mmCIF file of C-alpha atoms in Angstrom:
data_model
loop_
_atom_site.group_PDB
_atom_site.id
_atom_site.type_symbol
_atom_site.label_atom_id
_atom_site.label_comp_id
_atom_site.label_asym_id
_atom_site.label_seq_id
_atom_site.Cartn_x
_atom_site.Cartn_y
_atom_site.Cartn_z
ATOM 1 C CA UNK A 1 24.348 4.659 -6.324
ATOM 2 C CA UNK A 2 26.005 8.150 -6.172
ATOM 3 C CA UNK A 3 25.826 11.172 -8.708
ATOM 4 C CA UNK A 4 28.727 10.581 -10.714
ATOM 5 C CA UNK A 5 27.089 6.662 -11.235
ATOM 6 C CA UNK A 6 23.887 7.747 -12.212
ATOM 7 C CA UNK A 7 25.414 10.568 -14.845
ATOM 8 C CA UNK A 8 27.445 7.729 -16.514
ATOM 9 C CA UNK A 9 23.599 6.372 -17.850
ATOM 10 C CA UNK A 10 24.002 8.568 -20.934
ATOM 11 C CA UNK A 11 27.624 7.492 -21.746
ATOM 12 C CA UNK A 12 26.028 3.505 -21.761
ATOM 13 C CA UNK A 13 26.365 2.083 -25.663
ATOM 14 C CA UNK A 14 22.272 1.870 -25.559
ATOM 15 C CA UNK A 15 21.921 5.711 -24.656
ATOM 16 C CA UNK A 16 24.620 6.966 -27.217
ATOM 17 C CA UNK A 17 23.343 5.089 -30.136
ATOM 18 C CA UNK A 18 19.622 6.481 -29.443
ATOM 19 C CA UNK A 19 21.298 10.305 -29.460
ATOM 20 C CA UNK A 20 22.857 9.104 -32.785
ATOM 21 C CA UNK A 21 19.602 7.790 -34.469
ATOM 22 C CA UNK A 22 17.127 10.881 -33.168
ATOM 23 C CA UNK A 23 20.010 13.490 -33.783
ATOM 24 C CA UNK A 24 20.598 11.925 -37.891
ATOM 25 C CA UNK A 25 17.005 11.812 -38.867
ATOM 26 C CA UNK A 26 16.415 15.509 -36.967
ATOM 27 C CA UNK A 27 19.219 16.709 -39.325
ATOM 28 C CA UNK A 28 17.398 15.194 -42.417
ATOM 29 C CA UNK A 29 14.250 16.582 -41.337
ATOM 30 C CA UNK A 30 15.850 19.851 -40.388
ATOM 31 C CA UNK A 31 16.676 20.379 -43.973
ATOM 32 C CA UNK A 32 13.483 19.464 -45.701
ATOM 33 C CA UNK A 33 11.669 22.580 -47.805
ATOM 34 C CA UNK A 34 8.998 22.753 -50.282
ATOM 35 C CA UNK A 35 6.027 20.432 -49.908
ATOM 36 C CA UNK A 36 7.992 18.361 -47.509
ATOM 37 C CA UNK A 37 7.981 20.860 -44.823
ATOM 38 C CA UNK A 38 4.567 19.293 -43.293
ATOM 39 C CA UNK A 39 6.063 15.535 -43.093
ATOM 40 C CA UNK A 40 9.071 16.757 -41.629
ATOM 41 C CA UNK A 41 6.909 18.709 -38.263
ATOM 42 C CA UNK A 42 5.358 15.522 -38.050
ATOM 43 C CA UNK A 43 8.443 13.351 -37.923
ATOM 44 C CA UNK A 44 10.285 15.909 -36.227
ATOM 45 C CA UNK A 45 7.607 15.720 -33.263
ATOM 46 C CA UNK A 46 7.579 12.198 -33.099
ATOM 47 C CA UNK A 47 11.103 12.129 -32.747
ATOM 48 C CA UNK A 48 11.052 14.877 -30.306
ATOM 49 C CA UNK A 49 8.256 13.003 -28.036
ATOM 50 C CA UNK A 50 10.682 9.558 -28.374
ATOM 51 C CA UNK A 51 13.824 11.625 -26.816
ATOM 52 C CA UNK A 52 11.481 13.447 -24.188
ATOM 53 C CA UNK A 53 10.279 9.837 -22.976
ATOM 54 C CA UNK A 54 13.721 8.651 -23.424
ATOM 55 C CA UNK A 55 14.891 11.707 -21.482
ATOM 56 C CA UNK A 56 11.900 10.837 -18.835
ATOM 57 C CA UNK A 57 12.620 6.814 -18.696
ATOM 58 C CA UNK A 58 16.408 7.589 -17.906
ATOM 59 C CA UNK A 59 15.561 10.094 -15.262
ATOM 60 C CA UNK A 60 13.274 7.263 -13.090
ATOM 61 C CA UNK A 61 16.112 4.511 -13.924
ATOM 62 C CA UNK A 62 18.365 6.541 -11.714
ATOM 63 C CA UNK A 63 15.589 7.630 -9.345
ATOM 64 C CA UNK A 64 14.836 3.651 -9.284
ATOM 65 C CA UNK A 65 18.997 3.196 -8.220
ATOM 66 C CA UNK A 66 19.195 1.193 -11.628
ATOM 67 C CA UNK A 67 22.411 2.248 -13.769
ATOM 68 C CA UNK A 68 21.885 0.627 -16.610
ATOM 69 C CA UNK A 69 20.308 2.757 -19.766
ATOM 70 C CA UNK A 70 16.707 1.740 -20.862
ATOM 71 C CA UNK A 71 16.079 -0.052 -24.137
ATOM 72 C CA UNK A 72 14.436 2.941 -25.700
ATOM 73 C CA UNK A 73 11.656 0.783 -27.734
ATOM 74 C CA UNK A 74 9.365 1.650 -30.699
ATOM 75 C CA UNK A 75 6.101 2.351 -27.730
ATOM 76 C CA UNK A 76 8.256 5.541 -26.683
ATOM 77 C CA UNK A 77 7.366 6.671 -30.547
ATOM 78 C CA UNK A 78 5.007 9.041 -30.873
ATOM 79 C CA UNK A 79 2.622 11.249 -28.401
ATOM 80 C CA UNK A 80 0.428 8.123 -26.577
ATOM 81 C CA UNK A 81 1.621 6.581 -23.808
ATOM 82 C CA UNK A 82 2.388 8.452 -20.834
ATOM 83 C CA UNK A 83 1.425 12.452 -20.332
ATOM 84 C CA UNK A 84 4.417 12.918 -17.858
ATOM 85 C CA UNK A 85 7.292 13.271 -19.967
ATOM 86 C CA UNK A 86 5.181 16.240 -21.912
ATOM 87 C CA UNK A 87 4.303 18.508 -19.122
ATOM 88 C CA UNK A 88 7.280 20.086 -19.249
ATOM 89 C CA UNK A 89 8.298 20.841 -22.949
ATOM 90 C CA UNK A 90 4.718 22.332 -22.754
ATOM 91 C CA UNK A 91 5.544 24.203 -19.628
ATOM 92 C CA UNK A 92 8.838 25.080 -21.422
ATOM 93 C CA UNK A 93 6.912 26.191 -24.346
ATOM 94 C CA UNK A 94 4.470 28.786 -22.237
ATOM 95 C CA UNK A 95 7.127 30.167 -20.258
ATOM 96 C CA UNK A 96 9.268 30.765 -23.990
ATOM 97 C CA UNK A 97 6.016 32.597 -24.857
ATOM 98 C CA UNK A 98 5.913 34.659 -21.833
ATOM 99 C CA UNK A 99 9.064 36.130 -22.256
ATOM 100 C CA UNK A 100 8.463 36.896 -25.810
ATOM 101 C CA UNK A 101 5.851 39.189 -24.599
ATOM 102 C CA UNK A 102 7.353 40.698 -21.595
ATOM 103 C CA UNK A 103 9.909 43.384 -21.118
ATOM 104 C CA UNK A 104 13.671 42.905 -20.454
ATOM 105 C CA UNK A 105 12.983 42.556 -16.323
ATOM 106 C CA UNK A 106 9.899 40.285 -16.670
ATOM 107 C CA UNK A 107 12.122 38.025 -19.317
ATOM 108 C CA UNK A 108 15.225 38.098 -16.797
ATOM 109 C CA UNK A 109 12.653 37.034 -13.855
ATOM 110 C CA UNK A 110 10.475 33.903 -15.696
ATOM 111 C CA UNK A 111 13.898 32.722 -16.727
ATOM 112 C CA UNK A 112 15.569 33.272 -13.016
ATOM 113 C CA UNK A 113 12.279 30.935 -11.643
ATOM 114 C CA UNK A 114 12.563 28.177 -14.163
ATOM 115 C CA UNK A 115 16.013 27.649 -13.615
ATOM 116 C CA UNK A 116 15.330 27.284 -9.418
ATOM 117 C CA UNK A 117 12.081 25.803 -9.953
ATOM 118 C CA UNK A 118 13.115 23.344 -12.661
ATOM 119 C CA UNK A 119 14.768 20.544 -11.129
ATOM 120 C CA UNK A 120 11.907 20.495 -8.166
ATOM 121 C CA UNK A 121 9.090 20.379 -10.441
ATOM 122 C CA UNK A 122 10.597 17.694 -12.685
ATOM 123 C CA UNK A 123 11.660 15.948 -9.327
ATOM 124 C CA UNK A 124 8.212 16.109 -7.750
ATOM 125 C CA UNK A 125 6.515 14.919 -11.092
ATOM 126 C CA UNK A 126 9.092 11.884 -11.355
ATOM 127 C CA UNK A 127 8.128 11.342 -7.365
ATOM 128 C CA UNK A 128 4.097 12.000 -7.452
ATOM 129 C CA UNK A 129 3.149 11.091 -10.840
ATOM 130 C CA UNK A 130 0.619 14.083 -10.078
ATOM 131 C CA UNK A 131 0.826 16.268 -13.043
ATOM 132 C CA UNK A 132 -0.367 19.154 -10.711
ATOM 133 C CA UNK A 133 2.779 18.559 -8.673
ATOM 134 C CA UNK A 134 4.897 19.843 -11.485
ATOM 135 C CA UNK A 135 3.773 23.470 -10.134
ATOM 136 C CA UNK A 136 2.224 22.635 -6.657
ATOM 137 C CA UNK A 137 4.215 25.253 -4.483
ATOM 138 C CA UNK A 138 4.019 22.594 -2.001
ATOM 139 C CA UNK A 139 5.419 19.844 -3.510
ATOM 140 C CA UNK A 140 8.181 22.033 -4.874
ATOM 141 C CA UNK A 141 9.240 23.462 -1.544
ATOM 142 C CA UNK A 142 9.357 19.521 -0.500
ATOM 143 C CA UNK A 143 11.637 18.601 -2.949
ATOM 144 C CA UNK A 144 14.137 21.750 -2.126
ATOM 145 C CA UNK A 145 13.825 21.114 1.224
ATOM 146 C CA UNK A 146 14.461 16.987 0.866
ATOM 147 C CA UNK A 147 17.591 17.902 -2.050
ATOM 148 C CA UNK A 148 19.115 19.813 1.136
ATOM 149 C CA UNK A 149 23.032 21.465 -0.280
ATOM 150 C CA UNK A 150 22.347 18.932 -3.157
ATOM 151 C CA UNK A 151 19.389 21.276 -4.999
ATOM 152 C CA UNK A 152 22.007 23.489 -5.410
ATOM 153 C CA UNK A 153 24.163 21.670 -7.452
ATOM 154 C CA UNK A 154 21.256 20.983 -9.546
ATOM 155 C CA UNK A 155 20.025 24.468 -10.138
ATOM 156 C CA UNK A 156 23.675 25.070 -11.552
ATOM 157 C CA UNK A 157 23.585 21.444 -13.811
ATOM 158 C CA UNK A 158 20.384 23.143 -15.275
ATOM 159 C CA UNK A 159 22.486 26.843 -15.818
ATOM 160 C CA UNK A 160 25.609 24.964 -17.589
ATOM 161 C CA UNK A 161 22.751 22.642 -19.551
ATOM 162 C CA UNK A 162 21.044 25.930 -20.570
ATOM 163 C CA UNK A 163 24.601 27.655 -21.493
ATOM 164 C CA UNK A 164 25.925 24.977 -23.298
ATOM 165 C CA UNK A 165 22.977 24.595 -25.374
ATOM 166 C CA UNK A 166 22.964 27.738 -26.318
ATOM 167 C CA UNK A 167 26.454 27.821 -27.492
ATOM 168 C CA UNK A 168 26.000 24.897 -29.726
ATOM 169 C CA UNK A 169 22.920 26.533 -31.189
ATOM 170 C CA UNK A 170 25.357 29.890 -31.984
ATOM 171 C CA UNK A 171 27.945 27.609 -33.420
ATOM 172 C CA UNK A 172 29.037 27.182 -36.962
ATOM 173 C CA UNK A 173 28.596 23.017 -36.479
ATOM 174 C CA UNK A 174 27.078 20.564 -39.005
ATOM 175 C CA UNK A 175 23.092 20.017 -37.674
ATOM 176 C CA UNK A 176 23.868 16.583 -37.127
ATOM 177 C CA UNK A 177 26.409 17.462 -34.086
ATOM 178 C CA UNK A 178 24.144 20.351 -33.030
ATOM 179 C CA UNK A 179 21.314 18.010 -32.142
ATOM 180 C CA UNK A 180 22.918 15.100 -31.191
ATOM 181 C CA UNK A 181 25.066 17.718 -28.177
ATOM 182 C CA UNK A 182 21.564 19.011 -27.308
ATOM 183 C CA UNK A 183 19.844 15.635 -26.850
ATOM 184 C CA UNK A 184 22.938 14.133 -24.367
ATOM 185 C CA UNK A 185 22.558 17.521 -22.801
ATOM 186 C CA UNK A 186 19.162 16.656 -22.284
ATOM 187 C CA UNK A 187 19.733 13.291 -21.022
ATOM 188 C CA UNK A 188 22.679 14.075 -18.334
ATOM 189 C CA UNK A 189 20.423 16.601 -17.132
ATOM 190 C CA UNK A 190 16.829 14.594 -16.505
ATOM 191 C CA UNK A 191 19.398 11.413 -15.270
ATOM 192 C CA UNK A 192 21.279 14.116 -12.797
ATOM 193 C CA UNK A 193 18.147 15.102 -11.524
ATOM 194 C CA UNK A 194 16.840 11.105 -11.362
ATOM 195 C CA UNK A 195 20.113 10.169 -9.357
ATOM 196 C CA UNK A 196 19.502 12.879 -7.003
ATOM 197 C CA UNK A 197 16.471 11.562 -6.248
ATOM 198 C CA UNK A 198 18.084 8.325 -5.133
ATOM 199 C CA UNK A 199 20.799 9.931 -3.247
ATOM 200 C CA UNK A 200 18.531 11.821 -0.920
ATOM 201 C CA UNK A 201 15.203 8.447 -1.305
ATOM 202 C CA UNK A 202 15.457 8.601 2.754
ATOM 203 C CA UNK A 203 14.938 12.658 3.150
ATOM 204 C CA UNK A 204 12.547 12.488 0.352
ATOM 205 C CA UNK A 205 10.035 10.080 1.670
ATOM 206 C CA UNK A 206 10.894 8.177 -1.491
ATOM 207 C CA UNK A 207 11.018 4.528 -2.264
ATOM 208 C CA UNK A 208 12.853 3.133 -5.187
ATOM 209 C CA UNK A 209 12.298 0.029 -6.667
ATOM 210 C CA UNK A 210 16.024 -0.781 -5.785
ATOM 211 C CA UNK A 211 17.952 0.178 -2.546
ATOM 212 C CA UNK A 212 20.468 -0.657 0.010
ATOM 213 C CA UNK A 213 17.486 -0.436 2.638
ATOM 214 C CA UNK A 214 15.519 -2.959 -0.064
ATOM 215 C CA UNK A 215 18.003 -4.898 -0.363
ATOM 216 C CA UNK A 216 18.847 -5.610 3.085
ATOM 217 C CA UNK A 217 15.389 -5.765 3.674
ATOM 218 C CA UNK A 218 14.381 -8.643 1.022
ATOM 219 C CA UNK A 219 17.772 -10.292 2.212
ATOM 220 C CA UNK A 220 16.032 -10.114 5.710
ATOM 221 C CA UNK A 221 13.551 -11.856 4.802
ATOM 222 C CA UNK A 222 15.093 -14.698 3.295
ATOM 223 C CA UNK A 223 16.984 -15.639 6.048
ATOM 224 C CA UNK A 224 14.326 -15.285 8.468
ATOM 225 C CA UNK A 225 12.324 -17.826 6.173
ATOM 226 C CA UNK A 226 15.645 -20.271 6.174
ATOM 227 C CA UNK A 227 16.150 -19.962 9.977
ATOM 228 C CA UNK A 228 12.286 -20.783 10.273
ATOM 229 C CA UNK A 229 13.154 -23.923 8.165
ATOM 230 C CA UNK A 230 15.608 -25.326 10.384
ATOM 231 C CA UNK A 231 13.802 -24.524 13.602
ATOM 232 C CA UNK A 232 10.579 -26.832 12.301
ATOM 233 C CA UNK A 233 13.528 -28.826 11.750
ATOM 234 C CA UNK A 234 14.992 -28.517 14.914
ATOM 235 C CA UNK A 235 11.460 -29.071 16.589
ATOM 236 C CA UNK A 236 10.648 -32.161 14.497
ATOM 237 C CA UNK A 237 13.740 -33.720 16.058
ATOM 238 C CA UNK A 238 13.136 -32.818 19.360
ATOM 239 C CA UNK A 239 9.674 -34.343 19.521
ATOM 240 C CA UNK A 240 11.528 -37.731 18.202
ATOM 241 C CA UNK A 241 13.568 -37.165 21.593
ATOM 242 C CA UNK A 242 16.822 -37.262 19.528
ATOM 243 C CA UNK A 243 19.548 -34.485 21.267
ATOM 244 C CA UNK A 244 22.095 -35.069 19.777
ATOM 245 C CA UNK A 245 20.758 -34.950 16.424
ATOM 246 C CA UNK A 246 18.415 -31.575 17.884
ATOM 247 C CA UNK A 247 22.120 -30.458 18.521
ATOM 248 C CA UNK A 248 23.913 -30.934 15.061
ATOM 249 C CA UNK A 249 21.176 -29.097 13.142
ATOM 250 C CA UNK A 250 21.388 -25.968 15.518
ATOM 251 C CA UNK A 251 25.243 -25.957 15.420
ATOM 252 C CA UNK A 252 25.145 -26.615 11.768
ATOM 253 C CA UNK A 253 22.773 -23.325 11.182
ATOM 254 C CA UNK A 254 25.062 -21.255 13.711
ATOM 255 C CA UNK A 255 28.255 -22.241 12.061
ATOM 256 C CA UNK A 256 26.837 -21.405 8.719
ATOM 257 C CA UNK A 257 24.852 -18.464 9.575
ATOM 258 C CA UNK A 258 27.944 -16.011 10.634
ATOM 259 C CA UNK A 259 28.402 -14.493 13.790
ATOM 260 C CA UNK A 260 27.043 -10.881 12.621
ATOM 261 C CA UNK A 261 23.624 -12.510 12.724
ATOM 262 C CA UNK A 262 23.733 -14.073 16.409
ATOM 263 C CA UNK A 263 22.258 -10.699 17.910
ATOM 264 C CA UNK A 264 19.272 -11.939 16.448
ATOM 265 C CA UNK A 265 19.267 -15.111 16.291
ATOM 266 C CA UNK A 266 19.949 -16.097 19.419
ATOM 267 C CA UNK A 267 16.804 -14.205 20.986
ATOM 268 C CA UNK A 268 14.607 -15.619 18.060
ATOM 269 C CA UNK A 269 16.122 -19.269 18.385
ATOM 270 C CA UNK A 270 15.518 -19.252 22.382
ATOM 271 C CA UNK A 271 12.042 -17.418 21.887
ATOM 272 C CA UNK A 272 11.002 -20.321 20.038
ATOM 273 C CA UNK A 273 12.585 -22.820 22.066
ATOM 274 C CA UNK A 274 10.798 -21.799 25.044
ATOM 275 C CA UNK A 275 7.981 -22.843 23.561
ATOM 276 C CA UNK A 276 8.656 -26.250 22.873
ATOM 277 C CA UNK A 277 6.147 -28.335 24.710
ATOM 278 C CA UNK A 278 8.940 -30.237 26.668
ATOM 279 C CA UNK A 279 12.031 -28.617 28.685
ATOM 280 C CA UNK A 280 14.867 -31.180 27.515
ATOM 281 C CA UNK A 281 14.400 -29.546 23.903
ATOM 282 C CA UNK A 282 14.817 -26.053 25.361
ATOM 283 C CA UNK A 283 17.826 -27.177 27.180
ATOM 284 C CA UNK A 284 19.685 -29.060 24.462
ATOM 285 C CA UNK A 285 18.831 -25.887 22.036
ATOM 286 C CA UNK A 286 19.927 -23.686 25.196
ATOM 287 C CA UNK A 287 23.088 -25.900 25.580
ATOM 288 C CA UNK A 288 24.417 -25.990 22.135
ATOM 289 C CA UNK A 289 23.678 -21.656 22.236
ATOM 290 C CA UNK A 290 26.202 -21.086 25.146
ATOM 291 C CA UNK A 291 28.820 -23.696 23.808
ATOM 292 C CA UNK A 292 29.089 -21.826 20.454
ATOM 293 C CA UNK A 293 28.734 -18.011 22.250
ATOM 294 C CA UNK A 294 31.967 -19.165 24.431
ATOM 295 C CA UNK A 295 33.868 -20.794 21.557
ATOM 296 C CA UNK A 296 33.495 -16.983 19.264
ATOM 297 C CA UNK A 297 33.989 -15.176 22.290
ATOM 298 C CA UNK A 298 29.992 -13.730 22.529
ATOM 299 C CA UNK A 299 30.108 -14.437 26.811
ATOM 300 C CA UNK A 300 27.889 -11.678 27.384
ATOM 301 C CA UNK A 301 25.095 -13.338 25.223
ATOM 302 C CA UNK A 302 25.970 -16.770 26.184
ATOM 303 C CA UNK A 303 25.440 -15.793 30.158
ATOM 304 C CA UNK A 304 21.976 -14.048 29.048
ATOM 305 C CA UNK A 305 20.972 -17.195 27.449
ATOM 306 C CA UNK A 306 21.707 -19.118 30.952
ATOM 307 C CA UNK A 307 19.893 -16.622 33.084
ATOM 308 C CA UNK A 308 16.975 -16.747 30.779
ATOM 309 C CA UNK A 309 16.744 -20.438 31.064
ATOM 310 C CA UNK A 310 18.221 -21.546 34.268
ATOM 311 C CA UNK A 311 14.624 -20.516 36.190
ATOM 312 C CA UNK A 312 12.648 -22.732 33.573
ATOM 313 C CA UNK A 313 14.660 -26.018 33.180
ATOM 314 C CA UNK A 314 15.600 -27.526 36.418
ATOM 315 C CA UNK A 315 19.353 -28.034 37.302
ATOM 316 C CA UNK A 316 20.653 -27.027 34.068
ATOM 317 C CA UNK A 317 24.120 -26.625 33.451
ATOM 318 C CA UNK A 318 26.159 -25.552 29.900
ATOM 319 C CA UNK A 319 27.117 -28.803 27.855
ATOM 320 C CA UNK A 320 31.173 -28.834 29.032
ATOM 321 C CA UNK A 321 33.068 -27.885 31.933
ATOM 322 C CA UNK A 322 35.166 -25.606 29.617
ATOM 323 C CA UNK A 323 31.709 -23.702 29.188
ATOM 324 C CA UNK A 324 31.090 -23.431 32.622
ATOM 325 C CA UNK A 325 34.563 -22.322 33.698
ATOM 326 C CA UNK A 326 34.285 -19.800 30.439
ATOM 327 C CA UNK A 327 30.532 -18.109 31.767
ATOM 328 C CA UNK A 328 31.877 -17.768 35.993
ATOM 329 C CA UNK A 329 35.177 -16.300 34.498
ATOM 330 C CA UNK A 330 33.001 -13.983 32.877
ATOM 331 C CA UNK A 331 30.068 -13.476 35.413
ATOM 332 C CA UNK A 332 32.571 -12.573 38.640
ATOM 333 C CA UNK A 333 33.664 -9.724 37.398
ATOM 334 C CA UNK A 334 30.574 -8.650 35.997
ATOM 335 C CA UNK A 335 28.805 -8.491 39.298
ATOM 336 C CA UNK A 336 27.045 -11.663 39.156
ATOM 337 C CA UNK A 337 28.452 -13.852 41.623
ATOM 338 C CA UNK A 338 25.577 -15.839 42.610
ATOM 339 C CA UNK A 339 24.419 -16.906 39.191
ATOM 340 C CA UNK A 340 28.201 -18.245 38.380
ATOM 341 C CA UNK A 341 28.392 -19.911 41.769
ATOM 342 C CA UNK A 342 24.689 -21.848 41.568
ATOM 343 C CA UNK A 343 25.809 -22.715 37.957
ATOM 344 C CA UNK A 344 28.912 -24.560 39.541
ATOM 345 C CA UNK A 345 27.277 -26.252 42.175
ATOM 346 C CA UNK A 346 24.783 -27.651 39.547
ATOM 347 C CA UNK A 347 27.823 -28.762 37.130
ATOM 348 C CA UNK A 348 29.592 -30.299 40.637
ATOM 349 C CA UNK A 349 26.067 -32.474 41.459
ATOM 350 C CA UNK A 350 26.075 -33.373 37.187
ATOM 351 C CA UNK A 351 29.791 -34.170 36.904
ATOM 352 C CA UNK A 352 30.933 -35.082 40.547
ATOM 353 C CA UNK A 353 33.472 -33.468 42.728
ATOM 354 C CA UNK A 354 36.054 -35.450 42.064
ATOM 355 C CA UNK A 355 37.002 -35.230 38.310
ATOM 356 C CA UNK A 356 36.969 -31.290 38.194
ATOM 357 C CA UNK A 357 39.402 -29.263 36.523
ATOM 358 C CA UNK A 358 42.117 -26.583 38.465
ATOM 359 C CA UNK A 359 40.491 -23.862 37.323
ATOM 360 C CA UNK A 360 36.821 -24.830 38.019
ATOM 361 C CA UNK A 361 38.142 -25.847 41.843
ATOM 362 C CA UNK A 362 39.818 -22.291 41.971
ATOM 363 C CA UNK A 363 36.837 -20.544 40.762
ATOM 364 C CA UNK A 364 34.805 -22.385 43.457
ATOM 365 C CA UNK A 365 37.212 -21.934 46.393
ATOM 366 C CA UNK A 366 36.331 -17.814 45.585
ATOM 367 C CA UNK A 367 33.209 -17.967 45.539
ATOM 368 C CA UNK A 368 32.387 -20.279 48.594
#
């Protein structure tokens, strides 16, 4: 998932229609007087705490690598249920009292070291779920470090977040536009922050619930599991002594399987094989290996696969002629003489002398 995917969260149906609903009942509120006043800082902070959570749930969706806006329910009403999403309106609060009560240069600094501090402490608290990590020094400097060129681009998100909100709040605009501009500014900036997080998971030390890494890795597993299926499968029918059946499964599985998977397969397939309590299952299994590594072209893998089991099945030779003429073609020129001409003496005392091929004869007459 890259930036631009994980900023689109706010522009989702589900995300707009929540910016809609808190920013019309903030405007109602907003204009309540009299005796109303006190019901109206009481809704207004609960709808504040349901867009800070909101704000919070969006920003671990895209830390998570999920693009799809949450369902912002009825639990997010209201102060209970979670601290996280609070620490930093309350940090945001102290700091807006400390500049009231500082000079012009102290103002100018606490503002300079929220905006470089702010995405790392909201990144570190979305990492840790420590609330001390929102102003550990330590966990801060990891999160700089890990956002690498990309911190950058978040320090200025959280400038043109803190700009633009400003400008609304100076404009002329009904109260109803005012909030609902100030809440999406909200959410593009904790869901910018969230997708950075995902973008830089590896440099981070992070691990989101969804990844490519995941992925592949869960995918992994499932095909190791199905591979295991088919050798017990494969070993059932070489302990009923049936080859050519012990044959069809493997070829079966290596047809189906894909060739981008034979660099481990192959090693797994013959690990196991080697195991098999008799040597005419490791051959067949070793056989129908080098027949399908010469027909897609894999010689170098098919000629490890003899010289692995060559030494621990006596006299064994490939399954066709066509493979054996295939490995010597490839093994002369790649140094290994000897192996390609024991492996044609063996076919010759299998097959006889006198129905071989031209090009099996030729290869023989050069190595003799």
């Amino acid at each position: 998932m890259t930036l631009l995917r994980a900023l689109s969260m706010p522009f989702h149906l589900t995300s707009l229609l929540f910016v809609g609903i808190v920013a019309t009942f903030l405007a109602v509120l907003s204009s309540a007087s009299g005796p109303m006043i006190l019901i109206a800082l009481v809704g207004t902070f609960i709808l504040v705490s349901w867009l800070n959570k909101y704000a919070f749930a969006q920003l671990e969706q895209a830390a998570n690598g999920v693009s799809d806006a949450p369902v912002a329910s009825l639990e997010m009403l209201g102060p209970f249920g979670g601290v996280r999403p609070w620490v930093h309106p309350v940090l945001a609060s102290g700091m807006l009292f400390l500049m009231s009560v500082e000079s012009t240069p102290g103002r100018v600094a606490t503002g300079v070291a929220a905006l470089l501090l702010f995405p790392a402490s909201l990144g570190a608290l979305a990492m840790t779920h420590r609330l001390i990590d929102a102003i550990n020094p330590l966990a801060l400097w990891r999160i700089i470090v890990g956002m690498g060129g990309t911190y950058v681009l978040l320090v200025a998100a959280v400038a043109v977040v803190a700009v633009c909100g400003a400008g609304v709040q100076a404009m002329p605009v009904w109260a109803v536009i005012r909030y609902a501009v100030l809440a999406f500014l909200l959410l593009c900036l904790y869901t910018l922050v969230g997708g950075a997080i995902f973008v830089r998971r590896l440099e981070l030390g992070f691990e989101p619930r969804v990844s490519p890494e995941r992925s592949a890795e869960k995918s992994e597993a499932e095909y190791a599991r199905s591979r295991q299926a088919m050798m017990d499968e494969l070993y059932s029918v070489v302990k009923a002594r049936d080859s050519a059946r012990a044959g069809a499964v493997l070829q079966r599985w290596l047809a189906e399987s894909g060739e981008h998977h034979l660099h481990t397969d192959v090693p797994t397939i013959l690990g196991q094989a080697m195991q098999f309590p008799e040597r005419r299952g490791l051959a067949t299994v070793a056989r129908t290996l080098i027949s399908h590594l010469v027909q897609v072209k894999r010689l170098s893998l098919a000629l490890t696969v003899l010289e692995t089991v060559s030494p621990m099945v006596a006299d064994f030779t490939p399954a066709s002629e066509a493979d054996v003429v295939a490995l010597a073609a490839y093994a002369v020129p790649a140094g290994k003489r000897s192996l390609a001409r024991a492996m044609i003496e063996r076919w010759v005392k299998y097959a006889g002398d006198a129905g071989l091929s031209d090009a099996l004869r030729a290869l023989r007459a050069e190595l003799a």
